[in-house]
Amino acid sequence: MNTKTLVFLLLCLSLFFASCTNDDDGIIAQPSGDYANGLLISHEGNFGQGNASVSYVSYDFQTVENNVFSNVNGTPLGDSAQSIAFDGDLAYIVLNVSNKIEVVNRYSFESVATITSGLNNPRYMAIANGKGYVTNWGDGGDATDDYLAVIDLSNNAITSQVISVEEGPEKIVGDGNRLYVAHQGGFSQNNIVSVIDAMSNSVSATIEVGDVPNSMQLDAAGNLWVLSGGKPAYTNDETAGKISKINTNTNTVTSLDFAMTEHPNLLNIDNGQVYYYLAGSVYKMDATAIALPTSAQLTGLNFYGMLVENEIVYGLDAVDFSSNGSLNVYDLNTNTEVESIELNIIPGEVYLN
Amino acid sequence: MKQITTLFLAFATCAIAISQTSLDSIQRLDEVLLSDVKLTRYASGLKIETLTDSVLQKNKRSFTDLLRYNSNIYFKENGYGMVSSPSFRGTNASQTAVVWNGININSQLNGQTDFNLISTSNYSSISIRSGGGSVQYGSGAIGGTVHLNNVLSFDTHFDNELQLGYGSFNTKNAHYKFSYGNKNWSANFGLAYRDSDNDYKYLGSTRTNENAAFNNLDINLNLGYVLSDKDVLKVYHQNFRSDREFSATILAPSKSKYESEDYRSLLEWAHIGNTLSSSLKAVHLLEQFKYFENKDTNNFSKGQANTWQVKHRLTNTFSKQLELSIITDYSYITADGDSFNDPKRNAFSATAILSHSPTQNLQYNLNVRQDVISDFKSPFVFSGDVSYQLASFYTLKFNASKNFRVPTFNDLYWNPGGNLDLKPEDSCQLDLGHEFKYHTIGLKLNTFYIKTSNLIQWRPNQFSGYWNPMNIANAKQYGLEAELALERQIGKHRFDFNLNYSYTKTEDLAKNQALFYVPIHMANAALAYSHKDFSTYYQHLYNGAVKIIGGSLKGFDVGNLGFGYRFKTKSKLSYQADFSIDNLYNTYYENVALRPMPNRNFNLKLTLNF
């Protein structure tokens, strides 16, 4: 034989070794190190797939940079960037599935610290009384292990303090020495806002709102506006969405109800106007109105996140969750789209920087 | 149904015209030994690779590893030992059917088989049938089918095998099987246990593979009894239990685990007459799982599905040249779980298979099937294949088929999101094969084209706020497969070489992009050498880069090396010691992004045959 056959065998095998090639062809954008005067957009990425990211878009839309964190720091950001909180020069990026918070300089995006302990399904963070408060679901299937983790902002470490709260704490807003926590309900549905006393680190009051409070914001007068989506149809106990206005001095609530099958989200307050997103449209309502608007400002949208600032709507479209999403910008004076910028996978929240 | 009747009549008419001769004895033997005669008899125009007992012995790691190193199937394994889904010719995990002794065992809940929930130890052989097979094997047989076969032998014998293995990451294997047979009885029993801490080091880092331990137990018992010289009764039973942690990724910790159990039972009465033979099967399948988000708590979600099936095949052998089979089956399927509200399904199907060999060199099969399923309308499917031996060393094969995949219970009834308006996915395909056989050299070349419409995908629904499955995508796959097998014996030296290469192009027709997690190039090769009682082998896998969401994942090369020595005694007793080194070059690689695979690892195995 045999030499011939052997040579053939060796040839076949050598083909395989030859095919070990490096195909590092990822294009890394040059980090500018200057992420002021623009928007920061957190991208959840796909659950479990570690493709969370943050993008920067300058206010004039001329500069766009995706993967800012990994460009600057050379390491991937993590899994499922749920939200970002800010304190002074620092940004706190909450990574839900990684169970960590990446602390960076908000303008250079250089890593300052990584908080990896004391978190279990972290969602959102707010600042009060000089400390950071992070909502945590605990185990999604367990309704009794939800809590707020408390961060010492002087050294960016988790304190031993744990504030147990009701099921499904989600959005959190700081107000001096108080915090408001919207209990969306995690994998279930809840209908309360907890008031946290940041001096004693305890729950000082519980305010009932609509089912599934998904967004909230303080207005200039100090009222807390809470938008609840209502229970979805699949629960076989569908309820209507609701806008609640909480007087933060008295904790009294006034509210407006949506129709039974209407499930709004993404509440924003801008210049005395209340904005929200409902079934592909953005609606605008005067803060003093006594009835919900009947016609929409913008229609035909597909928003997963939204920020309204100075009559500009910054909408995030996550498309089909496996293609690149986009930032779509609308001018509310003309109700027209002024910009559309392709971003990364599943953009979720947009912030001013 | 109307088409079936028409075709049946057409077949019957032409069948009568051909004179009757006696039944081929090889075919008779199939009927006795196997439960899945369709695999050997009505697939002459398809590529079928059979991995025999000796290959299964050598590759006793996992089912995923076995096929990854010995077939053209690509696997997406979610970390070593975790959920493993096949991609056969670029199709997805729900488009590959796994067939146990002739019965499609893909999950009724998600339509897939997790290839790490199948043990290779207790089968007589495993066959890989490339190309569409919905007519023969039902839903999901689009890319191809993988067949787990137990042979019941009625030769007088009583063989025992005990195997114990230990390897890196505290991996323990234990396996015992016996096979018994006499003129009237045949029995085989197998018990296989595998347990691993699976806590390998991530190369180039101080971290280890966390929360990844697994164990599984596979129990098989098969019995055959000859009732008369024309009737055989066969019973097959399998129970597979698995307890797995679901591993962390580089960027996300995990504390979840998954427990599952499968019970499969099959009772068959085969009647083998001179012209008419029949098989009546009663089947029960039970699958159940518990998923723990946090393994340290007792909170879990669960699901289960029960399938009862009666299946009848009647084969009329008109002559040595012409045979017609009519297969009917009825299934009743129920599911239960935290995400369903007790869905049930009734399914009936009728199949006709005509097999004809007009000349010695030419054989073709024509097949039609219609399913009637209670919760949606199923397509009429058909296939044809032909095999034509053009020269002593060259056979041309061709097959064309229409195939389908039905929506699963998850797709239809999952709360929230289940969509009752779904249609089955339907797929058309062509496959042209060339088979060369010269002395001990075999070469197979196949080119294929698959187009699938109404692909079911879960998409976010912005009005409801949750995800829904929809018949939204269309995809096509085409490519080339090559298989080369060489063997050479020089005195007491024996060499075996096998090579599988596949080139696969895929396209999501709506997005105009390649499908995720399908390598364009994939190849494996194995060289084995033995001299008297000593044996050694080297295996190599090249897995090309794959597209993933938002980017791509690098390809990799991995090699394994093994040695074995058999100690014989004067009695029937023999010992075999095997030592293997997997990932010989200590290569860092990820099969799924952010999930590093094992570093170099060692396994020692002792086998006693008596």
mmCIF file of N, CA, C and O in Angstrom, chain B residues 424-498:
data_model
loop_
_atom_site.group_PDB
_atom_site.id
_atom_site.type_symbol
_atom_site.label_atom_id
_atom_site.label_comp_id
_atom_site.label_asym_id
_atom_site.label_seq_id
_atom_site.Cartn_x
_atom_site.Cartn_y
_atom_site.Cartn_z
ATOM 1 N N PRO B 424 -48.882 24.044 10.452
ATOM 2 C CA PRO B 424 -47.615 23.315 10.449
ATOM 3 C C PRO B 424 -46.605 23.989 9.513
ATOM 4 O O PRO B 424 -46.989 24.613 8.523
ATOM 5 N N GLU B 425 -45.328 23.830 9.853
ATOM 6 C CA GLU B 425 -44.281 24.257 8.929
ATOM 7 C C GLU B 425 -44.259 23.266 7.777
ATOM 8 O O GLU B 425 -44.444 22.071 7.998
ATOM 9 N N ASP B 426 -44.066 23.736 6.557
ATOM 10 C CA ASP B 426 -43.926 22.751 5.495
ATOM 11 C C ASP B 426 -42.666 22.981 4.693
ATOM 12 O O ASP B 426 -42.193 24.101 4.550
ATOM 13 N N SER B 427 -42.122 21.888 4.228
ATOM 14 C CA SER B 427 -40.781 21.917 3.665
ATOM 15 C C SER B 427 -40.700 21.013 2.456
ATOM 16 O O SER B 427 -41.276 19.934 2.442
ATOM 17 N N CYS B 428 -39.980 21.477 1.447
ATOM 18 C CA CYS B 428 -39.743 20.655 0.263
ATOM 19 C C CYS B 428 -38.249 20.461 0.115
ATOM 20 O O CYS B 428 -37.485 21.372 0.426
ATOM 21 N N GLN B 429 -37.856 19.321 -0.351
ATOM 22 C CA GLN B 429 -36.421 19.152 -0.522
ATOM 23 C C GLN B 429 -36.043 18.158 -1.601
ATOM 24 O O GLN B 429 -36.830 17.292 -1.980
ATOM 25 N N LEU B 430 -34.812 18.342 -2.057
ATOM 26 C CA LEU B 430 -34.220 17.478 -3.073
ATOM 27 C C LEU B 430 -32.854 17.049 -2.574
ATOM 28 O O LEU B 430 -32.159 17.823 -1.913
ATOM 29 N N ASP B 431 -32.485 15.845 -2.912
ATOM 30 C CA ASP B 431 -31.197 15.324 -2.452
ATOM 31 C C ASP B 431 -30.665 14.377 -3.524
ATOM 32 O O ASP B 431 -31.344 13.433 -3.917
ATOM 33 N N LEU B 432 -29.480 14.683 -4.002
ATOM 34 C CA LEU B 432 -28.858 13.845 -5.018
ATOM 35 C C LEU B 432 -27.589 13.245 -4.429
ATOM 36 O O LEU B 432 -26.746 13.965 -3.902
ATOM 37 N N GLY B 433 -27.472 11.930 -4.515
ATOM 38 C CA GLY B 433 -26.314 11.273 -3.901
ATOM 39 C C GLY B 433 -25.554 10.399 -4.887
ATOM 40 O O GLY B 433 -26.142 9.785 -5.784
ATOM 41 N N HIS B 434 -24.247 10.383 -4.725
ATOM 42 C CA HIS B 434 -23.388 9.489 -5.501
ATOM 43 C C HIS B 434 -22.673 8.600 -4.510
ATOM 44 O O HIS B 434 -22.064 9.111 -3.580
ATOM 45 N N GLU B 435 -22.746 7.307 -4.702
ATOM 46 C CA GLU B 435 -22.025 6.418 -3.800
ATOM 47 C C GLU B 435 -21.045 5.570 -4.591
ATOM 48 O O GLU B 435 -21.429 4.877 -5.532
ATOM 49 N N PHE B 436 -19.785 5.695 -4.181
ATOM 50 C CA PHE B 436 -18.731 4.921 -4.830
ATOM 51 C C PHE B 436 -18.235 3.882 -3.859
ATOM 52 O O PHE B 436 -18.025 4.181 -2.692
ATOM 53 N N LYS B 437 -18.048 2.693 -4.358
ATOM 54 C CA LYS B 437 -17.526 1.644 -3.487
ATOM 55 C C LYS B 437 -16.518 0.863 -4.313
ATOM 56 O O LYS B 437 -16.857 0.274 -5.338
ATOM 57 N N TYR B 438 -15.258 0.921 -3.896
ATOM 58 C CA TYR B 438 -14.221 0.206 -4.635
ATOM 59 C C TYR B 438 -13.382 -0.529 -3.606
ATOM 60 O O TYR B 438 -12.710 0.093 -2.779
ATOM 61 N N HIS B 439 -13.400 -1.850 -3.648
ATOM 62 C CA HIS B 439 -12.742 -2.666 -2.622
ATOM 63 C C HIS B 439 -13.165 -2.180 -1.238
ATOM 64 O O HIS B 439 -14.332 -2.220 -0.900
ATOM 65 N N THR B 440 -12.202 -1.648 -0.500
ATOM 66 C CA THR B 440 -12.543 -1.228 0.861
ATOM 67 C C THR B 440 -12.605 0.290 0.984
ATOM 68 O O THR B 440 -12.475 0.850 2.057
ATOM 69 N N ILE B 441 -12.785 0.925 -0.150
ATOM 70 C CA ILE B 441 -12.892 2.386 -0.125
ATOM 71 C C ILE B 441 -14.331 2.767 -0.440
ATOM 72 O O ILE B 441 -14.899 2.306 -1.432
ATOM 73 N N GLY B 442 -14.919 3.577 0.397
ATOM 74 C CA GLY B 442 -16.283 4.030 0.148
ATOM 75 C C GLY B 442 -16.329 5.545 0.150
ATOM 76 O O GLY B 442 -15.718 6.194 1.004
ATOM 77 N N LEU B 443 -17.009 6.100 -0.819
ATOM 78 C CA LEU B 443 -17.142 7.554 -0.865
ATOM 79 C C LEU B 443 -18.592 7.891 -1.171
ATOM 80 O O LEU B 443 -19.193 7.320 -2.080
ATOM 81 N N LYS B 444 -19.148 8.793 -0.389
ATOM 82 C CA LYS B 444 -20.511 9.247 -0.645
ATOM 83 C C LYS B 444 -20.494 10.758 -0.803
ATOM 84 O O LYS B 444 -19.901 11.456 0.023
ATOM 85 N N LEU B 445 -21.142 11.224 -1.855
ATOM 86 C CA LEU B 445 -21.249 12.668 -2.067
ATOM 87 C C LEU B 445 -22.718 13.000 -2.210
ATOM 88 O O LEU B 445 -23.417 12.400 -3.021
ATOM 89 N N ASN B 446 -23.185 13.925 -1.432
ATOM 90 C CA ASN B 446 -24.590 14.308 -1.526
ATOM 91 C C ASN B 446 -24.727 15.816 -1.653
ATOM 92 O O ASN B 446 -24.026 16.561 -0.979
ATOM 93 N N THR B 447 -25.621 16.230 -2.509
ATOM 94 C CA THR B 447 -25.973 17.650 -2.546
ATOM 95 C C THR B 447 -27.440 17.746 -2.211
ATOM 96 O O THR B 447 -28.236 16.887 -2.599
ATOM 97 N N PHE B 448 -27.806 18.766 -1.455
ATOM 98 C CA PHE B 448 -29.203 18.865 -1.021
ATOM 99 C C PHE B 448 -29.698 20.297 -1.123
ATOM 100 O O PHE B 448 -28.914 21.247 -1.117
ATOM 101 N N TYR B 449 -31.004 20.389 -1.195
ATOM 102 C CA TYR B 449 -31.660 21.697 -1.208
ATOM 103 C C TYR B 449 -32.952 21.555 -0.407
ATOM 104 O O TYR B 449 -33.747 20.650 -0.651
ATOM 105 N N ILE B 450 -33.125 22.422 0.564
ATOM 106 C CA ILE B 450 -34.323 22.364 1.421
ATOM 107 C C ILE B 450 -34.937 23.758 1.470
ATOM 108 O O ILE B 450 -34.229 24.740 1.677
ATOM 109 N N LYS B 451 -36.212 23.834 1.287
ATOM 110 C CA LYS B 451 -36.883 25.121 1.464
ATOM 111 C C LYS B 451 -38.064 24.917 2.389
ATOM 112 O O LYS B 451 -38.890 24.027 2.183
ATOM 113 N N THR B 452 -38.114 25.719 3.441
ATOM 114 C CA THR B 452 -39.166 25.558 4.439
ATOM 115 C C THR B 452 -39.957 26.847 4.566
ATOM 116 O O THR B 452 -39.385 27.929 4.680
ATOM 117 N N SER B 453 -41.267 26.718 4.541
ATOM 118 C CA SER B 453 -42.132 27.885 4.699
ATOM 119 C C SER B 453 -42.925 27.765 5.991
ATOM 120 O O SER B 453 -43.048 26.690 6.562
ATOM 121 N N ASN B 454 -43.476 28.867 6.382
ATOM 122 C CA ASN B 454 -44.306 28.942 7.596
ATOM 123 C C ASN B 454 -43.545 28.511 8.846
ATOM 124 O O ASN B 454 -44.108 27.909 9.755
ATOM 125 N N LEU B 455 -42.250 28.812 8.878
ATOM 126 C CA LEU B 455 -41.448 28.486 10.062
ATOM 127 C C LEU B 455 -42.058 29.162 11.283
ATOM 128 O O LEU B 455 -42.400 30.341 11.255
ATOM 129 N N ILE B 456 -42.149 28.384 12.349
ATOM 130 C CA ILE B 456 -42.736 28.926 13.572
ATOM 131 C C ILE B 456 -41.638 29.568 14.407
ATOM 132 O O ILE B 456 -40.654 28.914 14.756
ATOM 133 N N GLN B 457 -41.794 30.843 14.705
ATOM 134 C CA GLN B 457 -40.843 31.534 15.571
ATOM 135 C C GLN B 457 -41.597 32.365 16.590
ATOM 136 O O GLN B 457 -42.646 32.922 16.292
ATOM 137 N N TRP B 458 -41.013 32.437 17.780
ATOM 138 C CA TRP B 458 -41.616 33.277 18.830
ATOM 139 C C TRP B 458 -41.093 34.696 18.669
ATOM 140 O O TRP B 458 -39.910 34.925 18.576
ATOM 141 N N ARG B 459 -42.040 35.632 18.613
ATOM 142 C CA ARG B 459 -41.670 37.033 18.417
ATOM 143 C C ARG B 459 -42.386 37.883 19.454
ATOM 144 O O ARG B 459 -43.498 37.567 19.858
ATOM 145 N N PRO B 460 -41.752 38.992 19.852
ATOM 146 C CA PRO B 460 -42.427 39.893 20.788
ATOM 147 C C PRO B 460 -43.648 40.532 20.123
ATOM 148 O O PRO B 460 -43.599 40.884 18.946
ATOM 149 N N ASN B 461 -44.712 40.620 20.876
ATOM 150 C CA ASN B 461 -45.931 41.241 20.353
ATOM 151 C C ASN B 461 -46.137 42.532 21.115
ATOM 152 O O ASN B 461 -46.377 42.528 22.317
ATOM 153 N N GLN B 462 -45.998 43.634 20.435
ATOM 154 C CA GLN B 462 -45.994 44.905 21.159
ATOM 155 C C GLN B 462 -47.374 45.301 21.670
ATOM 156 O O GLN B 462 -47.489 46.138 22.550
ATOM 157 N N PHE B 463 -48.401 44.689 21.151
ATOM 158 C CA PHE B 463 -49.736 45.036 21.659
ATOM 159 C C PHE B 463 -50.034 44.292 22.949
ATOM 160 O O PHE B 463 -50.589 44.837 23.885
ATOM 161 N N SER B 464 -49.635 43.009 22.998
ATOM 162 C CA SER B 464 -49.921 42.257 24.218
ATOM 163 C C SER B 464 -48.803 42.410 25.239
ATOM 164 O O SER B 464 -49.013 42.208 26.425
ATOM 165 N N GLY B 465 -47.596 42.755 24.768
ATOM 166 C CA GLY B 465 -46.473 42.880 25.687
ATOM 167 C C GLY B 465 -45.780 41.559 25.963
ATOM 168 O O GLY B 465 -44.830 41.511 26.705
ATOM 169 N N TYR B 466 -46.238 40.450 25.394
ATOM 170 C CA TYR B 466 -45.523 39.198 25.571
ATOM 171 C C TYR B 466 -45.280 38.556 24.203
ATOM 172 O O TYR B 466 -45.670 39.093 23.185
ATOM 173 N N TRP B 467 -44.618 37.407 24.231
ATOM 174 C CA TRP B 467 -44.183 36.798 22.974
ATOM 175 C C TRP B 467 -45.227 35.811 22.457
ATOM 176 O O TRP B 467 -45.889 35.130 23.226
ATOM 177 N N ASN B 468 -45.331 35.758 21.141
ATOM 178 C CA ASN B 468 -46.246 34.811 20.482
ATOM 179 C C ASN B 468 -45.491 34.025 19.421
ATOM 180 O O ASN B 468 -44.667 34.600 18.728
ATOM 181 N N PRO B 469 -45.821 32.748 19.255
ATOM 182 C CA PRO B 469 -45.273 32.039 18.102
ATOM 183 C C PRO B 469 -46.092 32.392 16.862
ATOM 184 O O PRO B 469 -47.314 32.533 16.936
ATOM 185 N N MET B 470 -45.402 32.563 15.761
ATOM 186 C CA MET B 470 -46.089 32.893 14.516
ATOM 187 C C MET B 470 -45.457 32.112 13.371
ATOM 188 O O MET B 470 -44.277 31.797 13.421
ATOM 189 N N ASN B 471 -46.261 31.850 12.346
ATOM 190 C CA ASN B 471 -45.725 31.245 11.110
ATOM 191 C C ASN B 471 -45.106 32.371 10.316
ATOM 192 O O ASN B 471 -45.676 32.855 9.352
ATOM 193 N N ILE B 472 -43.915 32.806 10.734
ATOM 194 C CA ILE B 472 -43.455 34.082 10.210
ATOM 195 C C ILE B 472 -42.276 33.972 9.243
ATOM 196 O O ILE B 472 -42.095 34.826 8.396
ATOM 197 N N ALA B 473 -41.490 32.929 9.355
ATOM 198 C CA ALA B 473 -40.238 32.938 8.593
ATOM 199 C C ALA B 473 -40.225 31.885 7.493
ATOM 200 O O ALA B 473 -40.970 30.907 7.542
ATOM 201 N N ASN B 474 -39.387 32.127 6.529
ATOM 202 C CA ASN B 474 -39.114 31.157 5.478
ATOM 203 C C ASN B 474 -37.603 31.011 5.396
ATOM 204 O O ASN B 474 -36.880 31.981 5.579
ATOM 205 N N ALA B 475 -37.166 29.795 5.171
ATOM 206 C CA ALA B 475 -35.722 29.595 5.138
ATOM 207 C C ALA B 475 -35.363 28.604 4.052
ATOM 208 O O ALA B 475 -36.186 27.786 3.644
ATOM 209 N N LYS B 476 -34.133 28.708 3.586
ATOM 210 C CA LYS B 476 -33.653 27.660 2.700
ATOM 211 C C LYS B 476 -32.245 27.246 3.104
ATOM 212 O O LYS B 476 -31.499 28.042 3.682
ATOM 213 N N GLN B 477 -31.953 26.003 2.847
ATOM 214 C CA GLN B 477 -30.636 25.455 3.140
ATOM 215 C C GLN B 477 -30.208 24.668 1.911
ATOM 216 O O GLN B 477 -31.016 23.966 1.317
ATOM 217 N N TYR B 478 -28.948 24.796 1.568
ATOM 218 C CA TYR B 478 -28.438 23.934 0.521
ATOM 219 C C TYR B 478 -26.967 23.669 0.789
ATOM 220 O O TYR B 478 -26.327 24.422 1.520
ATOM 221 N N GLY B 479 -26.470 22.605 0.232
ATOM 222 C CA GLY B 479 -25.070 22.316 0.499
ATOM 223 C C GLY B 479 -24.643 20.962 0.002
ATOM 224 O O GLY B 479 -25.342 20.309 -0.784
ATOM 225 N N LEU B 480 -23.501 20.579 0.505
ATOM 226 C CA LEU B 480 -22.841 19.375 0.052
ATOM 227 C C LEU B 480 -22.318 18.595 1.254
ATOM 228 O O LEU B 480 -21.833 19.181 2.213
ATOM 229 N N GLU B 481 -22.439 17.288 1.167
ATOM 230 C CA GLU B 481 -21.870 16.433 2.207
ATOM 231 C C GLU B 481 -20.971 15.402 1.547
ATOM 232 O O GLU B 481 -21.328 14.846 0.505
ATOM 233 N N ALA B 482 -19.835 15.149 2.173
ATOM 234 C CA ALA B 482 -18.945 14.103 1.660
ATOM 235 C C ALA B 482 -18.585 13.173 2.802
ATOM 236 O O ALA B 482 -18.342 13.611 3.919
ATOM 237 N N GLU B 483 -18.602 11.896 2.499
ATOM 238 C CA GLU B 483 -18.205 10.901 3.494
ATOM 239 C C GLU B 483 -17.229 9.951 2.841
ATOM 240 O O GLU B 483 -17.503 9.408 1.773
ATOM 241 N N LEU B 484 -16.114 9.772 3.500
ATOM 242 C CA LEU B 484 -15.112 8.865 2.964
ATOM 243 C C LEU B 484 -14.800 7.818 4.017
ATOM 244 O O LEU B 484 -14.621 8.154 5.191
ATOM 245 N N ALA B 485 -14.759 6.560 3.616
ATOM 246 C CA ALA B 485 -14.401 5.496 4.556
ATOM 247 C C ALA B 485 -13.379 4.594 3.882
ATOM 248 O O ALA B 485 -13.560 4.182 2.740
ATOM 249 N N LEU B 486 -12.292 4.339 4.582
ATOM 250 C CA LEU B 486 -11.253 3.467 4.051
ATOM 251 C C LEU B 486 -10.918 2.447 5.112
ATOM 252 O O LEU B 486 -10.882 2.775 6.288
ATOM 253 N N GLU B 487 -10.672 1.238 4.702
ATOM 254 C CA GLU B 487 -10.133 0.292 5.661
ATOM 255 C C GLU B 487 -9.066 -0.546 4.966
ATOM 256 O O GLU B 487 -9.106 -0.769 3.761
ATOM 257 N N ARG B 488 -8.098 -0.964 5.752
ATOM 258 C CA ARG B 488 -6.970 -1.676 5.149
ATOM 259 C C ARG B 488 -6.423 -2.643 6.186
ATOM 260 O O ARG B 488 -6.192 -2.270 7.328
ATOM 261 N N GLN B 489 -6.237 -3.861 5.769
ATOM 262 C CA GLN B 489 -5.694 -4.875 6.665
ATOM 263 C C GLN B 489 -4.391 -5.367 6.059
ATOM 264 O O GLN B 489 -4.354 -5.797 4.910
ATOM 265 N N ILE B 490 -3.304 -5.277 6.808
ATOM 266 C CA ILE B 490 -2.016 -5.798 6.342
ATOM 267 C C ILE B 490 -1.525 -6.744 7.417
ATOM 268 O O ILE B 490 -1.106 -6.291 8.484
ATOM 269 N N GLY B 491 -1.634 -7.995 7.164
ATOM 270 C CA GLY B 491 -1.291 -8.968 8.198
ATOM 271 C C GLY B 491 -2.177 -8.724 9.404
ATOM 272 O O GLY B 491 -3.392 -8.725 9.292
ATOM 273 N N LYS B 492 -1.543 -8.466 10.536
ATOM 274 C CA LYS B 492 -2.337 -8.222 11.740
ATOM 275 C C LYS B 492 -2.541 -6.737 12.007
ATOM 276 O O LYS B 492 -3.056 -6.341 13.044
ATOM 277 N N HIS B 493 -2.092 -5.918 11.078
ATOM 278 C CA HIS B 493 -2.278 -4.476 11.233
ATOM 279 C C HIS B 493 -3.554 -4.067 10.510
ATOM 280 O O HIS B 493 -3.750 -4.415 9.362
ATOM 281 N N ARG B 494 -4.366 -3.325 11.210
ATOM 282 C CA ARG B 494 -5.589 -2.885 10.566
ATOM 283 C C ARG B 494 -5.732 -1.368 10.710
ATOM 284 O O ARG B 494 -5.540 -0.800 11.786
ATOM 285 N N PHE B 495 -6.067 -0.734 9.596
ATOM 286 C CA PHE B 495 -6.269 0.720 9.596
ATOM 287 C C PHE B 495 -7.693 1.032 9.161
ATOM 288 O O PHE B 495 -8.195 0.422 8.221
ATOM 289 N N ASP B 496 -8.279 1.982 9.820
ATOM 290 C CA ASP B 496 -9.609 2.466 9.418
ATOM 291 C C ASP B 496 -9.561 3.986 9.391
ATOM 292 O O ASP B 496 -9.069 4.597 10.331
ATOM 293 N N PHE B 497 -10.080 4.528 8.341
ATOM 294 C CA PHE B 497 -10.130 5.989 8.280
ATOM 295 C C PHE B 497 -11.523 6.423 7.849
ATOM 296 O O PHE B 497 -12.107 5.867 6.921
ATOM 297 N N ASN B 498 -12.064 7.402 8.540
ATOM 298 C CA ASN B 498 -13.376 7.942 8.195
ATOM 299 C C ASN B 498 -13.320 9.452 8.173
ATOM 300 O O ASN B 498 -12.682 10.060 9.027
#
